[in-house]
Short mmCIF file of C-alpha atoms in Angstrom, two decimals:
data_model
loop_
_atom_site.label_atom_id
_atom_site.label_comp_id
_atom_site.label_asym_id
_atom_site.label_seq_id
_atom_site.Cartn_x
_atom_site.Cartn_y
_atom_site.Cartn_z
CA UNK A 1 -103.68 142.66 50.39
CA UNK A 2 -100.52 140.85 50.31
CA UNK A 3 -99.92 141.73 46.44
CA UNK A 4 -100.59 145.22 47.26
CA UNK A 5 -98.05 145.39 50.10
CA UNK A 6 -95.44 143.83 47.73
CA UNK A 7 -96.12 146.56 45.09
CA UNK A 8 -95.82 149.27 47.61
CA UNK A 9 -92.49 147.80 48.93
CA UNK A 10 -91.14 147.61 45.47
CA UNK A 11 -92.15 151.34 44.65
CA UNK A 12 -90.62 152.29 47.92
CA UNK A 13 -87.29 150.33 47.06
CA UNK A 14 -87.17 151.86 43.55
CA UNK A 15 -87.79 155.38 45.01
CA UNK A 16 -84.97 154.94 47.44
CA UNK A 17 -82.59 153.63 44.81
CA UNK A 18 -83.07 156.49 42.53
CA UNK A 19 -82.84 158.87 45.45
CA UNK A 20 -79.51 157.33 46.52
CA UNK A 21 -78.05 157.41 42.80
CA UNK A 22 -78.97 160.90 42.69
CA UNK A 23 -77.49 161.80 46.02
CA UNK A 24 -74.22 159.90 44.94
CA UNK A 25 -74.05 161.72 41.71
CA UNK A 26 -74.47 165.12 43.40
CA UNK A 27 -72.04 164.45 46.24
CA UNK A 28 -69.30 163.55 43.77
CA UNK A 29 -69.64 166.66 41.76
CA UNK A 30 -66.83 169.28 41.92
CA UNK A 31 -67.36 171.95 44.45
CA UNK A 32 -65.76 175.27 45.06
CA UNK A 33 -63.37 175.34 41.86
CA UNK A 34 -62.79 178.75 40.33
CA UNK A 35 -63.19 178.65 36.57
CA UNK A 36 -59.90 180.66 36.31
CA UNK A 37 -58.01 177.57 37.60
CA UNK A 38 -58.86 175.65 34.36
CA UNK A 39 -57.79 178.74 32.12
CA UNK A 40 -54.25 179.55 30.88
CA UNK A 41 -52.44 182.60 31.78
CA UNK A 42 -48.90 184.24 31.32
CA UNK A 43 -47.15 181.47 33.37
CA UNK A 44 -49.34 178.26 32.99
CA UNK A 45 -50.71 176.77 29.90
CA UNK A 46 -53.74 174.57 30.48
CA UNK A 47 -54.85 171.95 28.21
CA UNK A 48 -58.28 170.08 28.73
CA UNK A 49 -58.61 167.05 26.40
CA UNK A 50 -60.64 163.73 26.53
CA UNK A 51 -58.03 162.09 28.59
CA UNK A 52 -56.17 164.62 30.61
CA UNK A 53 -56.14 168.17 32.07
CA UNK A 54 -52.58 169.46 32.01
CA UNK A 55 -50.96 172.48 33.70
CA UNK A 56 -47.71 173.25 32.08
CA UNK A 57 -45.31 176.01 33.39
CA UNK A 58 -44.15 178.19 30.34
CA UNK A 59 -40.81 178.17 31.99
CA UNK A 60 -38.44 175.08 31.68
CA UNK A 61 -39.29 172.10 34.07
CA UNK A 62 -37.48 168.83 34.66
CA UNK A 63 -40.22 166.93 36.85
CA UNK A 64 -43.79 165.67 35.60
CA UNK A 65 -46.52 165.13 38.19
CA UNK A 66 -49.31 162.69 37.15
CA UNK A 67 -52.45 162.39 39.26
CA UNK A 68 -55.21 159.70 39.40
CA UNK A 69 -58.73 161.01 40.81
CA UNK A 70 -60.61 158.69 43.20
CA UNK A 71 -63.43 156.68 42.05
CA UNK A 72 -66.50 158.54 40.75
CA UNK A 73 -64.78 161.81 41.47
CA UNK A 74 -64.59 164.32 38.73
CA UNK A 75 -61.09 165.25 37.40
CA UNK A 76 -61.26 168.89 37.98
CA UNK A 77 -62.13 168.45 41.65
CA UNK A 78 -58.24 167.98 42.01
CA UNK A 79 -57.54 170.96 39.58
CA UNK A 80 -56.91 173.38 42.38
CA UNK A 81 -54.05 171.15 43.92
CA UNK A 82 -52.53 170.29 40.55
CA UNK A 83 -52.41 173.90 39.38
CA UNK A 84 -50.56 174.92 42.40
CA UNK A 85 -48.05 172.15 41.72
CA UNK A 86 -47.58 173.55 38.27
CA UNK A 87 -47.13 177.17 39.63
CA UNK A 88 -44.09 175.63 41.70
CA UNK A 89 -42.43 174.76 38.56
CA UNK A 90 -43.47 171.17 37.80
CA UNK A 91 -45.80 169.93 34.81
CA UNK A 92 -49.04 168.71 36.47
CA UNK A 93 -51.36 166.19 34.67
CA UNK A 94 -54.71 164.92 35.92
CA UNK A 95 -55.73 161.64 34.16
CA UNK A 96 -59.43 161.44 33.25
CA UNK A 97 -60.76 157.87 34.10
CA UNK A 98 -63.23 156.37 31.78
CA UNK A 99 -66.63 156.13 33.68
CA UNK A 100 -64.66 157.90 36.54
CA UNK A 101 -63.28 154.55 37.40
CA UNK A 102 -59.42 154.48 38.01
CA UNK A 103 -59.39 150.56 37.48
CA UNK A 104 -60.34 151.19 33.88
CA UNK A 105 -57.98 154.17 33.03
CA UNK A 106 -54.78 153.76 35.18
CA UNK A 107 -52.67 152.78 32.01
CA UNK A 108 -53.80 156.01 30.13
CA UNK A 109 -50.44 157.52 30.74
CA UNK A 110 -48.74 154.64 28.80
CA UNK A 111 -51.25 154.61 26.24
CA UNK A 112 -51.01 158.32 25.45
CA UNK A 113 -47.13 158.03 25.76
CA UNK A 114 -46.60 160.33 28.57
CA UNK A 115 -43.15 158.93 29.48
CA UNK A 116 -41.61 159.56 26.05
CA UNK A 117 -39.24 162.18 27.34
CA UNK A 118 -36.71 160.09 29.38
CA UNK A 119 -34.80 163.27 30.46
CA UNK A 120 -37.94 164.14 32.82
CA UNK A 121 -38.60 162.64 36.16
CA UNK A 122 -42.18 161.27 36.69
CA UNK A 123 -44.07 161.49 40.14
CA UNK A 124 -47.09 159.58 40.08
CA UNK A 125 -49.94 160.26 42.75
CA UNK A 126 -53.46 159.11 43.27
CA UNK A 127 -56.28 159.78 45.88
CA UNK A 128 -58.51 156.78 47.20
CA UNK A 129 -59.19 154.20 44.49
CA UNK A 130 -56.78 156.21 42.40
CA UNK A 131 -54.19 155.74 44.81
CA UNK A 132 -54.62 152.05 44.72
CA UNK A 133 -54.31 152.13 40.97
CA UNK A 134 -51.24 154.31 41.06
CA UNK A 135 -49.76 151.77 43.32
CA UNK A 136 -50.73 149.11 40.89
CA UNK A 137 -49.22 150.90 38.01
CA UNK A 138 -45.80 151.07 39.95
CA UNK A 139 -46.12 147.41 40.79
CA UNK A 140 -46.65 146.50 37.00
CA UNK A 141 -44.21 149.31 35.63
CA UNK A 142 -41.46 149.46 38.20
CA UNK A 143 -39.12 151.42 35.93
CA UNK A 144 -41.40 154.11 34.54
CA UNK A 145 -41.97 156.04 37.83
CA UNK A 146 -39.52 157.87 39.89
CA UNK A 147 -41.58 158.60 42.86
CA UNK A 148 -45.10 157.53 44.20
CA UNK A 149 -47.51 159.55 46.15
CA UNK A 150 -50.50 157.85 47.79
CA UNK A 151 -53.51 160.15 49.15
CA UNK A 152 -56.27 159.08 51.29
CA UNK A 153 -55.92 155.17 50.66
CA UNK A 154 -55.14 151.91 52.69
CA UNK A 155 -53.54 150.51 49.62
CA UNK A 156 -51.58 148.70 48.53
CA UNK A 157 -53.34 145.81 50.13
CA UNK A 158 -53.56 142.88 47.61
CA UNK A 159 -49.89 143.14 46.27
CA UNK A 160 -46.45 144.00 47.79
CA UNK A 161 -44.45 147.02 47.03
CA UNK A 162 -41.97 146.63 49.97
CA UNK A 163 -39.12 145.91 47.86
CA UNK A 164 -39.75 148.84 45.55
CA UNK A 165 -36.64 151.12 45.12
CA UNK A 166 -38.46 154.30 44.52
CA UNK A 167 -39.22 156.96 47.02
CA UNK A 168 -42.90 156.59 48.33
CA UNK A 169 -45.01 159.05 50.37
CA UNK A 170 -48.45 158.27 52.04
CA UNK A 171 -50.62 161.03 53.27
CA UNK A 172 -53.62 160.41 55.49
CA UNK A 173 -56.24 162.11 57.34
CA UNK A 174 -56.96 161.16 61.07
CA UNK A 175 -60.77 161.74 60.34
CA UNK A 176 -60.75 159.78 57.18
CA UNK A 177 -63.63 157.31 57.45
CA UNK A 178 -62.88 155.30 54.21
CA UNK A 179 -58.98 154.99 54.65
CA UNK A 180 -58.71 154.99 58.43
CA UNK A 181 -55.61 155.11 60.49
CA UNK A 182 -56.00 151.45 61.62
CA UNK A 183 -56.32 150.20 58.00
CA UNK A 184 -53.36 152.37 56.78
CA UNK A 185 -51.15 150.94 59.59
CA UNK A 186 -52.12 147.47 59.06
CA UNK A 187 -50.97 147.64 55.47
CA UNK A 188 -47.50 149.38 56.19
CA UNK A 189 -45.55 145.88 55.58
CA UNK A 190 -46.71 146.27 51.87
CA UNK A 191 -44.63 149.32 51.53
CA UNK A 192 -40.83 149.89 51.91
CA UNK A 193 -39.51 150.74 55.50
CA UNK A 194 -38.30 154.03 53.86
CA UNK A 195 -41.78 155.12 53.08
CA UNK A 196 -42.53 158.69 54.46
CA UNK A 197 -46.00 158.95 56.25
CA UNK A 198 -47.79 162.18 56.74
CA UNK A 199 -51.01 162.39 58.85
CA UNK A 200 -53.16 165.30 58.60
CA UNK A 201 -54.76 165.91 61.98
CA UNK A 202 -58.38 166.57 61.44
CA UNK A 203 -58.31 165.83 57.78
CA UNK A 204 -60.93 163.53 56.17
CA UNK A 205 -61.52 161.75 52.84
CA UNK A 206 -63.49 164.15 50.76
CA UNK A 207 -61.04 167.07 51.48
CA UNK A 208 -58.29 165.53 49.42
CA UNK A 209 -60.28 167.14 46.44
CA UNK A 210 -63.01 169.61 45.73
CA UNK A 211 -66.22 168.00 45.89
CA UNK A 212 -69.10 167.20 48.27
CA UNK A 213 -69.34 164.83 51.30
CA UNK A 214 -68.65 161.15 50.71
CA UNK A 215 -70.82 158.25 52.04
CA UNK A 216 -68.86 156.58 55.03
CA UNK A 217 -66.52 159.52 55.46
CA UNK A 218 -66.09 161.27 58.92
CA UNK A 219 -66.43 164.86 59.58
CA UNK A 220 -63.19 167.10 59.32
CA UNK A 221 -62.31 169.26 62.11
CA UNK A 222 -60.24 171.33 59.80
CA UNK A 223 -61.51 173.08 56.62
CA UNK A 224 -60.77 172.13 53.07
CA UNK A 225 -58.31 174.95 52.47
CA UNK A 226 -56.11 174.07 55.47
CA UNK A 227 -56.22 170.31 54.45
CA UNK A 228 -55.08 171.27 51.00
CA UNK A 229 -52.44 173.47 52.13
CA UNK A 230 -50.91 170.64 54.01
CA UNK A 231 -51.20 168.29 51.22
CA UNK A 232 -49.65 170.80 48.74
CA UNK A 233 -46.66 171.60 51.06
CA UNK A 234 -45.95 167.87 51.67
CA UNK A 235 -46.23 167.09 48.07
CA UNK A 236 -43.74 169.95 47.11
CA UNK A 237 -41.30 168.87 49.81
CA UNK A 238 -41.37 165.33 48.68
CA UNK A 239 -41.04 166.13 45.03
CA UNK A 240 -37.96 168.46 45.88
CA UNK A 241 -36.06 165.54 47.64
#
């Protein structure tokens, strides 16, 4: 009888594990991104390779925006935001992380020589774990990046960027269950006193991109389009500074 109960428990545990993994895979899939966003047109050239998705204005540009996705999130979940940044006159590049893990791919911009044109300014941004690794990249390469933007992350936490000389902006959501306001405020001493903070009232974690709900996140009280508009306008204002 005891042996039978153990077998039943194991089967239930395996079933639960499989269902949980499937739920995670489904929830992190890209959601609501029109196919046209990933296609070139008369003003934007789109290149989709093994390492990047890039949106390049066909007019001349001086600034390059590089984006690190959150852990487990598909790169094209951030395509609507990055395409709009390109439509405003800046080259925009999403880095595709190996196994969708920013900790494995945060050095890709150096590996593929994205910084070879010294006449350009480079803005590095990242969401969630991607934000953590964007901060890590700046910590390790202080002369390569001109501006840093952190979205939906409480990092840096384990290292100090307070003496960084580059402009930094952190964008948070008041309903973010994974990078809550308390955690963001607790780590403020790790960033320069000049850091610009933007709090999106009603915004949550998953609406920083276009994908499903995320375990541990809180429900947003604004819709994704409204949150994305605030993110875009904040980034554009910061880039123009």
